[in-house]
CSV table of C-alpha atoms in Angstrom, one decimal:
chain,number,residue,atom,x,y,z
A,85,MET,CA,6.3,-9.7,-13.2
A,86,THR,CA,4.5,-11.2,-10.1
A,87,THR,CA,4.2,-14.6,-9.3
A,88,VAL,CA,0.9,-16.0,-7.7
A,89,PHE,CA,1.3,-17.6,-4.4
A,90,ASP,CA,-1.1,-20.1,-2.9
A,91,GLU,CA,0.3,-20.3,0.8
A,92,VAL,CA,1.2,-17.8,3.3
A,93,ALA,CA,5.2,-17.1,3.2
A,94,THR,CA,7.7,-19.0,5.2
A,95,GLY,CA,11.5,-19.1,4.6
A,96,THR,CA,13.6,-17.3,2.5
A,97,LYS,CA,13.3,-16.4,-1.0
A,98,LYS,CA,14.6,-14.0,-3.7
A,99,LEU,CA,12.2,-12.0,-5.0
A,100,THR,CA,11.9,-8.3,-6.9
A,101,VAL,CA,10.4,-5.5,-4.7
A,102,GLY,CA,7.3,-5.8,-6.6
A,103,GLN,CA,6.8,-9.4,-5.9
A,104,ALA,CA,7.7,-9.0,-2.3
A,105,VAL,CA,4.7,-6.5,-2.2
A,106,ASN,CA,2.5,-8.8,-3.9
A,107,ARG,CA,3.3,-11.5,-1.5
A,108,ALA,CA,2.6,-9.0,1.3
A,109,LEU,CA,-0.6,-8.1,0.4
A,110,GLY,CA,-1.6,-11.6,-0.7
A,111,ASP,CA,-0.5,-12.8,2.7
A,112,ALA,CA,-2.3,-10.0,4.6
A,113,LEU,CA,-5.4,-10.7,2.9
A,114,ALA,CA,-5.0,-14.4,3.6
A,115,THR,CA,-4.6,-14.1,7.4
A,116,ASP,CA,-7.3,-11.4,7.8
A,117,GLU,CA,-10.6,-11.4,6.4
A,118,ARG,CA,-11.3,-7.5,7.2
A,119,VAL,CA,-8.4,-6.4,4.6
A,120,LEU,CA,-9.4,-5.5,1.3
A,121,LEU,CA,-7.7,-3.7,-1.7
A,122,GLN,CA,-9.3,-1.3,-4.0
A,123,GLY,CA,-7.7,1.0,-6.9
A,124,GLU,CA,-7.9,1.5,-10.7
A,125,ASP,CA,-6.8,-1.3,-12.9
A,126,ILE,CA,-5.8,-3.6,-9.4
A,127,GLY,CA,-8.1,-6.5,-10.2
A,128,ALA,CA,-8.1,-7.9,-13.7
A,129,LEU,CA,-5.0,-6.0,-15.0
A,130,GLY,CA,-3.1,-6.9,-11.9
A,131,GLY,CA,-2.3,-3.0,-11.6
A,132,VAL,CA,0.0,-0.9,-14.0
A,133,TYR,CA,3.0,-2.7,-12.8
A,134,ARG,CA,1.8,-6.0,-12.0
A,135,VAL,CA,2.1,-5.8,-8.4
A,136,THR,CA,-1.6,-7.0,-7.6
A,137,GLU,CA,-1.2,-9.8,-10.3
A,138,GLY,CA,-3.1,-12.7,-9.2
A,139,LEU,CA,-4.8,-11.4,-6.4
A,140,ALA,CA,-8.3,-10.8,-7.8
A,141,ALA,CA,-8.3,-14.5,-9.0
A,142,ARG,CA,-7.2,-15.8,-5.5
A,143,PHE,CA,-9.4,-13.8,-3.5
A,144,GLY,CA,-12.0,-12.3,-5.7
A,145,SER,CA,-13.4,-9.2,-6.9
A,146,ASP,CA,-15.2,-8.5,-3.5
A,147,ARG,CA,-11.9,-8.2,-1.8
A,148,VAL,CA,-9.7,-6.9,-4.8
A,149,VAL,CA,-11.8,-4.1,-6.0
A,150,ASP,CA,-11.4,-2.4,-9.5
A,151,ALA,CA,-12.2,1.0,-8.4
A,152,PRO,CA,-13.6,3.8,-10.9
A,153,LEU,CA,-11.5,6.5,-11.9
A,154,GLY,CA,-11.5,8.9,-9.1
A,155,GLU,CA,-8.7,9.3,-6.4
A,156,SER,CA,-10.9,11.3,-4.0
A,157,GLY,CA,-13.2,8.4,-3.8
A,158,ILE,CA,-11.2,6.1,-3.3
A,159,VAL,CA,-9.5,7.5,-0.4
A,160,GLY,CA,-13.1,8.3,0.7
A,161,THR,CA,-14.6,5.2,0.5
A,162,SER,CA,-11.3,3.6,2.4
A,163,ILE,CA,-11.9,6.1,5.1
A,164,GLY,CA,-15.9,4.7,5.3
A,165,LEU,CA,-14.6,1.0,5.1
A,166,ALA,CA,-12.3,1.3,8.1
A,167,GLN,CA,-15.2,3.0,10.2
A,168,ALA,CA,-17.2,0.3,9.3
A,169,GLY,CA,-14.6,-2.5,10.5
A,170,PHE,CA,-12.5,-3.0,7.5
A,171,VAL,CA,-8.7,-2.6,6.9
A,172,PRO,CA,-8.8,-1.3,3.7
A,173,VAL,CA,-5.5,-0.9,1.3
A,174,ALA,CA,-6.1,1.8,-1.5
A,175,GLU,CA,-3.6,2.2,-4.3
A,176,ILE,CA,-3.2,5.5,-6.1
A,177,GLN,CA,-1.9,4.6,-9.6
A,178,PHE,CA,0.9,7.2,-9.8
A,179,ASP,CA,2.1,9.8,-7.6
A,180,GLY,CA,1.0,12.6,-9.8
A,181,PHE,CA,-2.7,11.5,-9.2
A,182,VAL,CA,-2.6,11.9,-5.5
A,183,TYR,CA,-3.3,15.4,-5.3
A,184,PRO,CA,-7.1,15.1,-6.2
A,185,ALA,CA,-7.3,12.9,-3.1
A,186,PHE,CA,-5.4,15.6,-1.0
A,187,ASP,CA,-7.8,16.8,1.0
A,188,GLN,CA,-9.4,13.4,2.1
A,189,ILE,CA,-6.0,12.3,3.0
A,190,VAL,CA,-5.0,15.6,4.8
A,191,SER,CA,-8.3,17.0,6.0
A,192,GLN,CA,-10.3,13.9,6.9
A,193,LEU,CA,-8.1,10.6,7.4
A,194,ALA,CA,-5.0,12.0,9.1
A,195,LYS,CA,-7.6,13.9,11.6
A,196,MET,CA,-9.9,11.0,12.3
A,197,HIS,CA,-7.9,9.7,15.4
A,198,SER,CA,-8.3,13.2,17.0
A,199,ARG,CA,-11.6,13.8,15.8
A,200,PHE,CA,-12.8,10.7,17.4
A,201,GLN,CA,-10.7,11.3,20.5
A,202,GLY,CA,-9.0,8.1,19.9
A,203,SER,CA,-12.4,5.9,20.4
A,204,GLN,CA,-12.1,4.7,16.9
A,205,GLN,CA,-9.4,3.3,14.7
A,206,PHE,CA,-8.9,4.1,11.1
A,207,PRO,CA,-6.5,1.3,9.6
A,208,VAL,CA,-6.5,2.6,6.0
A,209,THR,CA,-3.1,2.1,4.0
A,210,ILE,CA,-2.7,4.3,0.9
A,211,ARG,CA,-0.1,2.5,-1.5
A,212,LEU,CA,1.4,5.5,-3.9
A,213,PRO,CA,4.2,4.1,-6.4
A,214,TYR,CA,6.2,7.1,-6.6
A,215,GLY,CA,9.8,9.1,-7.9
A,216,GLY,CA,11.6,9.1,-11.0
A,217,GLY,CA,14.3,7.2,-12.6
A,218,ILE,CA,12.2,5.5,-15.1
A,219,GLY,CA,11.5,8.1,-18.0
A,220,SER,CA,8.0,8.8,-17.2
A,221,VAL,CA,6.1,11.9,-18.3
A,222,GLU,CA,4.7,14.4,-16.0
A,223,HIS,CA,2.2,13.1,-13.2
A,224,HIS,CA,4.0,9.8,-13.6
A,225,SER,CA,7.3,10.4,-12.0
A,226,GLU,CA,6.9,12.9,-9.1
A,227,SER,CA,7.7,12.7,-5.3
A,228,PRO,CA,5.0,14.5,-3.1
A,229,GLU,CA,6.4,13.1,0.2
A,230,ALA,CA,7.1,16.4,1.3
A,231,TYR,CA,3.3,17.4,1.3
A,232,PHE,CA,2.5,14.8,3.6
A,233,ALA,CA,5.3,14.3,5.9
A,234,HIS,CA,4.6,17.1,7.8
A,235,THR,CA,0.7,16.3,8.5
A,236,ALA,CA,-0.1,15.0,11.8
A,237,GLY,CA,-2.0,11.6,12.1
A,238,LEU,CA,-0.4,10.2,9.1
A,239,LYS,CA,2.6,8.0,8.9
A,240,VAL,CA,4.6,8.4,6.0
A,241,VAL,CA,7.1,5.4,4.9
A,242,THR,CA,8.9,3.7,2.2
A,243,TYR,CA,11.7,1.3,1.6
A,244,SER,CA,14.5,0.4,-1.0
A,245,ASN,CA,14.7,-3.3,-1.1
A,246,ALA,CA,12.5,-6.6,-1.0
A,247,HIS,CA,12.9,-7.4,2.4
A,248,ASP,CA,11.9,-4.3,3.6
A,249,ALA,CA,9.4,-4.0,1.1
A,250,TYR,CA,7.6,-7.0,2.4
A,251,TRP,CA,7.7,-6.2,6.0
A,252,VAL,CA,7.0,-2.5,5.7
A,253,THR,CA,4.1,-3.4,3.7
A,254,ARG,CA,2.9,-6.1,6.4
A,255,ALA,CA,3.3,-3.4,9.2
A,256,ALA,CA,1.6,-0.7,7.4
A,257,ILE,CA,-1.5,-2.7,6.8
A,258,ALA,CA,-1.2,-3.8,10.5
A,259,SER,CA,-1.2,-0.4,11.9
A,260,ALA,CA,-4.2,1.0,13.6
A,261,ASP,CA,-3.3,4.5,12.2
A,262,PRO,CA,-3.3,5.9,8.5
A,263,VAL,CA,-0.2,4.9,6.6
A,264,LEU,CA,0.8,6.7,3.3
A,265,LEU,CA,3.1,3.9,2.0
A,266,LEU,CA,5.5,5.3,-1.0
A,267,GLU,CA,6.4,2.4,-3.4
A,268,PRO,CA,9.6,3.5,-5.2
A,269,LYS,CA,8.7,2.4,-9.0
A,270,LYS,CA,12.4,2.3,-9.9
A,271,HIS,CA,13.0,-0.6,-7.6
A,272,TYR,CA,10.2,-2.7,-8.5
A,273,PHE,CA,12.2,-5.0,-10.6
A,274,VAL,CA,15.2,-5.1,-8.3
A,275,ARG,CA,15.8,-8.4,-6.5
A,276,GLY,CA,16.7,-9.5,-3.3
A,277,GLU,CA,16.4,-11.8,-0.4
A,278,VAL,CA,13.3,-11.7,1.9
A,279,ASP,CA,13.4,-13.7,5.0
A,280,PHE,CA,9.8,-14.3,6.0
A,281,ASP,CA,10.5,-15.6,9.3
A,282,VAL,CA,12.5,-12.8,10.7
A,283,PRO,CA,10.4,-9.5,10.6
A,284,THR,CA,12.2,-6.3,10.4
A,285,ASP,CA,12.3,-5.0,14.1
A,286,ASN,CA,10.0,-1.9,14.0
A,287,PRO,CA,10.1,-1.7,10.2
A,288,PHE,CA,8.9,2.0,10.1
A,289,ALA,CA,12.0,3.2,11.8
A,290,THR,CA,14.9,1.0,10.7
A,291,SER,CA,13.9,0.0,6.9
A,292,LYS,CA,16.7,1.3,4.6
A,293,SER,CA,15.3,4.2,2.2
């Protein structure tokens, strides 16, 4: 599904939403050595929807990490990595698999800013493919955003087109605070123009969803 990109993006290009996310992740890895990705099957396989395809080959298995099956552990280690100075981007493979990590997200990650009285930053992005419309079974087509949207200390964002997919993903990774990034599975293969030279102004507030 995706294309392996060797250079940081410039100009305008027509991509699918999934390719735009891949591009955003690759550009973040290329421009900030603190960024690393972890999740189930995101390395050699390139993710269930191939959104991370080619990134492990380009950046190595120490920055694109195939994590064990354990969502709580994926988020928990991301918290520790952030505290150690890294910028982790964690993928939960499917929306219905996020619940084992609920305590780590709501009771731990979202509260770290207040726990440390703002003295430490926890720039953790959690990528969560979500939503129905693709004919999937239970645990693979859920919309759990309401559980998280009312959680203080956690940004919950989404998008619906390739341009916003790129810029919202970049903004999430650049955020000093935790972000739950909801990726609409139904839109992964929808194509659109991405302008890499003109960022969306305040993408968390103005992206179309």
